[in-house]
Amino acid sequence: GFSIHDNVECLEKLLTEHPEMDFVQIQVNYLDWEDPQNEAKAMMEVAERHHTPVIIMEPARGGRLCNLPEEVASIFEEAKPGSTQAEWAYRFCWNLPNVVSVLSGMSTLEQARENIASYVANKPFTTEEQCALDRAIAKLRSFAEIPCTACNYCVEGCPAGVKIPQIMALLNLESMTHDHEFVKGLYGWQAAEGLASACTQCGLCESMCPQQIEIIEHLETAAEKYE
């Protein structure tokens, strides 16, 4: 099997050319599920269509879904008092179809014990719990300030090859998780081949953007934050 950090089209091509694969490892979590940049749901659907079992990585988004803003954390606590934020993240992944394993990053023995206990007690979300999760996701997404849909029109006209959709997604991720250092680390490799500072401010990207996003201004912000 193999791990993939590419897009839906690449996964489709690989599984079509290599039907002998025993598994594929994909980044999946409730925040990335319908995210236009990560497309976790679509990636899972490709694997299932090819009858290829999935190992899930990043179920808690690098630990970010275990350290949520209070406005989001309170939704989970109200729905299931005493539950951990990690439990909500893992249950989302444990109960997806075609999953053979969910990788969990743990830093302490207590975290390991909590995760094992959560797994032993695991059940699919009730209707009320699913509604709570949907509200929490909506609240997280409401913190995102840039309406980028990752259509990639801006990339086609960029003479500097700036990774515009990826950078917009990272700015939104920081707005949602309030974790600057984590997002800065992601920027270091996700935008390495198209840094925000490479922008020449030619304006072609903004003329192509269906959402009329002030891309140049956001790229300046990203360069100041992450470089």
CSV table of C-alpha atoms in Angstrom, one decimal:
chain,number,residue,atom,x,y,z
A,1,GLY,CA,0.0,0.0,0.0
A,2,PHE,CA,0.9,3.6,0.0
A,3,SER,CA,0.3,7.0,1.6
A,4,ILE,CA,-0.9,9.9,-0.5
A,5,HIS,CA,-0.8,13.6,0.1
A,6,ASP,CA,-2.0,14.5,-3.5
A,7,ASN,CA,-5.4,15.2,-5.0
A,8,VAL,CA,-8.4,13.1,-6.0
A,9,GLU,CA,-7.3,12.8,-9.7
A,10,CYS,CA,-3.9,11.4,-8.6
A,11,LEU,CA,-5.5,8.8,-6.3
A,12,GLU,CA,-7.9,7.8,-9.1
A,13,LYS,CA,-4.9,7.3,-11.5
A,14,LEU,CA,-2.8,5.4,-9.0
A,15,LEU,CA,-5.5,3.0,-8.0
A,16,THR,CA,-6.6,2.4,-11.6
A,17,GLU,CA,-3.0,1.6,-12.6
A,18,HIS,CA,-2.3,-0.5,-9.4
A,19,PRO,CA,-5.4,-2.5,-8.5
A,20,GLU,CA,-3.2,-4.9,-6.5
A,21,MET,CA,-2.8,-2.4,-3.6
A,22,ASP,CA,-3.9,-3.8,-0.3
A,23,PHE,CA,-4.5,-0.3,1.2
A,24,VAL,CA,-4.1,3.4,0.8
A,25,GLN,CA,-3.4,5.8,3.6
A,26,ILE,CA,-5.3,9.1,3.4
A,27,GLN,CA,-5.6,12.3,5.5
A,28,VAL,CA,-9.2,12.2,6.9
A,29,ASN,CA,-10.9,14.2,9.6
A,30,TYR,CA,-14.2,16.0,10.1
A,31,LEU,CA,-12.7,19.4,9.3
A,32,ASP,CA,-11.2,18.2,6.0
A,33,TRP,CA,-14.2,16.1,5.1
A,34,GLU,CA,-15.8,18.6,2.7
A,35,ASP,CA,-12.9,21.0,2.5
A,36,PRO,CA,-12.2,22.1,-1.2
A,37,GLN,CA,-8.5,21.9,-0.7
A,38,ASN,CA,-8.2,18.5,1.0
A,39,GLU,CA,-11.3,16.7,-0.3
A,40,ALA,CA,-11.2,13.9,2.2
A,41,LYS,CA,-14.7,12.7,1.4
A,42,ALA,CA,-14.0,12.5,-2.3
A,43,MET,CA,-10.7,10.7,-1.6
A,44,MET,CA,-12.5,8.1,0.5
A,45,GLU,CA,-15.1,7.6,-2.2
A,46,VAL,CA,-12.4,6.9,-4.8
A,47,ALA,CA,-10.8,4.3,-2.5
A,48,GLU,CA,-14.1,2.6,-1.9
A,49,ARG,CA,-15.0,2.6,-5.6
A,50,HIS,CA,-11.7,0.7,-6.2
A,51,HIS,CA,-12.3,-1.7,-3.3
A,52,THR,CA,-9.1,-0.5,-1.6
A,53,PRO,CA,-9.2,-0.4,2.2
A,54,VAL,CA,-8.2,2.8,3.9
A,55,ILE,CA,-5.8,3.6,6.8
A,56,ILE,CA,-6.7,7.1,8.1
A,57,MET,CA,-3.9,9.5,9.1
A,58,GLU,CA,-4.4,12.9,10.7
A,59,PRO,CA,-7.8,12.1,12.3
A,60,ALA,CA,-7.3,15.0,14.8
A,61,ARG,CA,-5.6,17.3,12.2
A,62,GLY,CA,-2.2,17.1,13.9
A,63,GLY,CA,-3.8,17.6,17.3
A,64,ARG,CA,-5.7,20.7,16.4
A,65,LEU,CA,-9.1,19.1,16.8
A,66,CYS,CA,-8.1,18.3,20.4
A,67,ASN,CA,-7.5,21.9,21.2
A,68,LEU,CA,-10.5,23.7,19.9
A,69,PRO,CA,-11.7,27.3,20.5
A,70,GLU,CA,-14.1,27.5,23.5
A,71,GLU,CA,-17.1,28.3,21.2
A,72,VAL,CA,-16.6,24.9,19.5
A,73,ALA,CA,-15.6,22.9,22.5
A,74,SER,CA,-18.7,23.9,24.4
A,75,ILE,CA,-20.9,22.4,21.7
A,76,PHE,CA,-19.3,19.0,22.2
A,77,GLU,CA,-19.4,19.3,26.0
A,78,GLU,CA,-23.1,20.2,26.0
A,79,ALA,CA,-23.9,17.3,23.6
A,80,LYS,CA,-22.0,14.7,25.6
A,81,PRO,CA,-20.7,16.0,29.0
A,82,GLY,CA,-17.3,14.5,30.0
A,83,SER,CA,-16.3,13.5,26.5
A,84,THR,CA,-13.0,14.5,25.1
A,85,GLN,CA,-12.4,16.5,21.9
A,86,ALA,CA,-10.2,13.7,20.7
A,87,GLU,CA,-13.1,11.2,21.1
A,88,TRP,CA,-15.3,13.2,18.7
A,89,ALA,CA,-12.5,13.3,16.1
A,90,TYR,CA,-11.7,9.6,16.3
A,91,ARG,CA,-15.3,8.5,16.4
A,92,PHE,CA,-15.9,10.4,13.2
A,93,CYS,CA,-13.2,8.3,11.5
A,94,TRP,CA,-13.7,4.9,13.3
A,95,ASN,CA,-17.2,4.7,11.9
A,96,LEU,CA,-16.6,5.5,8.3
A,97,PRO,CA,-17.0,2.6,5.8
A,98,ASN,CA,-13.9,0.9,4.3
A,99,VAL,CA,-11.6,1.9,7.2
A,100,VAL,CA,-9.2,-0.7,8.5
A,101,SER,CA,-7.2,1.4,10.9
A,102,VAL,CA,-7.0,5.0,12.3
A,103,LEU,CA,-3.6,6.3,13.2
A,104,SER,CA,-3.4,8.2,16.5
A,105,GLY,CA,-0.6,10.5,17.6
A,106,MET,CA,-0.2,10.4,21.3
A,107,SER,CA,2.2,12.3,23.6
A,108,THR,CA,1.4,10.8,27.0
A,109,LEU,CA,0.4,7.5,28.6
A,110,GLU,CA,-2.8,9.1,29.7
A,111,GLN,CA,-3.7,10.0,26.1
A,112,ALA,CA,-3.1,6.4,25.1
A,113,ARG,CA,-5.4,5.2,27.9
A,114,GLU,CA,-8.1,7.7,26.9
A,115,ASN,CA,-8.0,6.7,23.3
A,116,ILE,CA,-8.2,3.0,24.1
A,117,ALA,CA,-11.1,3.6,26.4
A,118,SER,CA,-12.9,5.7,23.7
A,119,TYR,CA,-12.3,2.9,21.1
A,120,VAL,CA,-13.6,0.2,23.4
A,121,ALA,CA,-16.8,2.3,24.0
A,122,ASN,CA,-17.1,3.4,20.4
A,123,LYS,CA,-20.5,3.6,18.8
A,124,PRO,CA,-21.7,5.5,15.7
A,125,PHE,CA,-23.0,9.0,16.4
A,126,THR,CA,-26.6,9.3,17.5
A,127,THR,CA,-28.8,11.7,15.6
A,128,GLU,CA,-28.3,14.3,18.4
A,129,GLU,CA,-24.5,13.8,18.4
A,130,GLN,CA,-24.3,14.1,14.6
A,131,CYS,CA,-26.2,17.4,14.8
A,132,ALA,CA,-23.8,18.6,17.5
A,133,LEU,CA,-20.8,17.7,15.2
A,134,ASP,CA,-22.4,19.5,12.3
A,135,ARG,CA,-22.9,22.6,14.4
A,136,ALA,CA,-19.3,22.4,15.6
A,137,ILE,CA,-18.0,22.1,12.0
A,138,ALA,CA,-20.2,25.1,11.0
A,139,LYS,CA,-18.8,27.1,13.8
A,140,LEU,CA,-15.2,26.3,13.0
A,141,ARG,CA,-15.8,27.2,9.3
A,142,SER,CA,-17.4,30.5,10.3
A,143,PHE,CA,-14.0,31.6,11.6
A,144,ALA,CA,-12.6,31.2,8.1
A,145,GLU,CA,-12.2,34.7,6.6
A,146,ILE,CA,-11.3,33.9,3.0
A,147,PRO,CA,-14.0,32.4,0.7
A,148,CYS,CA,-11.5,30.5,-1.5
A,149,THR,CA,-13.0,27.4,-3.2
A,150,ALA,CA,-9.7,26.1,-4.6
A,151,CYS,CA,-10.9,26.4,-8.1
A,152,ASN,CA,-7.3,27.1,-9.2
A,153,TYR,CA,-8.1,29.7,-11.8
A,154,CYS,CA,-5.7,32.1,-10.0
A,155,VAL,CA,-2.9,29.5,-10.4
A,156,GLU,CA,-3.2,29.3,-14.1
A,157,GLY,CA,-2.3,33.0,-14.6
A,158,CYS,CA,0.3,33.4,-11.9
A,159,PRO,CA,3.8,34.1,-13.5
A,160,ALA,CA,5.5,33.5,-10.1
A,161,GLY,CA,4.0,30.1,-9.5
A,162,VAL,CA,2.7,31.1,-6.0
A,163,LYS,CA,0.7,28.3,-4.3
A,164,ILE,CA,-2.3,30.6,-3.9
A,165,PRO,CA,-5.1,28.1,-2.9
A,166,GLN,CA,-2.8,26.3,-0.5
A,167,ILE,CA,-1.9,29.7,1.2
A,168,MET,CA,-5.5,30.8,1.4
A,169,ALA,CA,-6.4,27.5,3.0
A,170,LEU,CA,-3.6,27.9,5.6
A,171,LEU,CA,-4.7,31.4,6.5
A,172,ASN,CA,-8.2,30.0,7.0
A,173,LEU,CA,-6.9,27.1,9.0
A,174,GLU,CA,-5.2,29.5,11.4
A,175,SER,CA,-8.4,31.5,11.7
A,176,MET,CA,-10.3,28.3,12.6
A,177,THR,CA,-7.8,26.7,15.0
A,178,HIS,CA,-6.1,29.8,16.5
A,179,ASP,CA,-2.8,27.9,16.2
A,180,HIS,CA,-0.1,30.1,14.5
A,181,GLU,CA,2.9,27.9,15.1
A,182,PHE,CA,1.2,24.7,13.7
A,183,VAL,CA,0.1,26.5,10.5
A,184,LYS,CA,3.5,28.1,10.1
A,185,GLY,CA,5.0,24.7,10.1
A,186,LEU,CA,2.6,23.5,7.5
A,187,TYR,CA,3.4,26.5,5.3
A,188,GLY,CA,7.0,25.6,5.4
A,189,TRP,CA,6.4,22.5,3.2
A,190,GLN,CA,3.0,23.1,1.6
A,191,ALA,CA,4.0,26.4,0.0
A,192,ALA,CA,7.7,25.8,-0.3
A,193,GLU,CA,7.7,25.8,-4.1
A,194,GLY,CA,5.5,28.9,-4.3
A,195,LEU,CA,6.0,31.2,-1.4
A,196,ALA,CA,3.7,34.2,-0.8
A,197,SER,CA,6.7,36.5,-1.0
A,198,ALA,CA,7.3,35.5,-4.6
A,199,CYS,CA,4.1,37.4,-5.6
A,200,THR,CA,4.9,40.2,-8.1
A,201,GLN,CA,1.5,41.9,-7.5
A,202,CYS,CA,0.7,41.8,-11.2
A,203,GLY,CA,-3.0,41.3,-10.4
A,204,LEU,CA,-3.7,38.5,-12.8
A,205,CYS,CA,-4.8,36.2,-10.0
A,206,GLU,CA,-7.4,38.7,-8.8
A,207,SER,CA,-8.8,39.3,-12.3
A,208,MET,CA,-9.3,35.5,-12.6
A,209,CYS,CA,-10.9,34.9,-9.1
A,210,PRO,CA,-14.6,34.1,-9.2
A,211,GLN,CA,-14.9,35.0,-5.5
A,212,GLN,CA,-13.2,38.4,-6.1
A,213,ILE,CA,-10.8,37.7,-3.2
A,214,GLU,CA,-8.2,40.4,-2.5
A,215,ILE,CA,-5.5,37.8,-3.1
A,216,ILE,CA,-2.5,40.2,-3.1
A,217,GLU,CA,-3.4,41.6,0.3
A,218,HIS,CA,-3.8,38.1,1.8
A,219,LEU,CA,-0.4,37.0,0.3
A,220,GLU,CA,1.3,39.9,2.0
A,221,THR,CA,-0.3,38.8,5.2
A,222,ALA,CA,0.9,35.2,4.7
A,223,ALA,CA,4.4,36.4,4.0
A,224,GLU,CA,4.5,38.4,7.2
A,225,LYS,CA,3.0,35.6,9.2
A,226,TYR,CA,4.9,32.6,8.0
A,227,GLU,CA,8.2,33.6,6.3
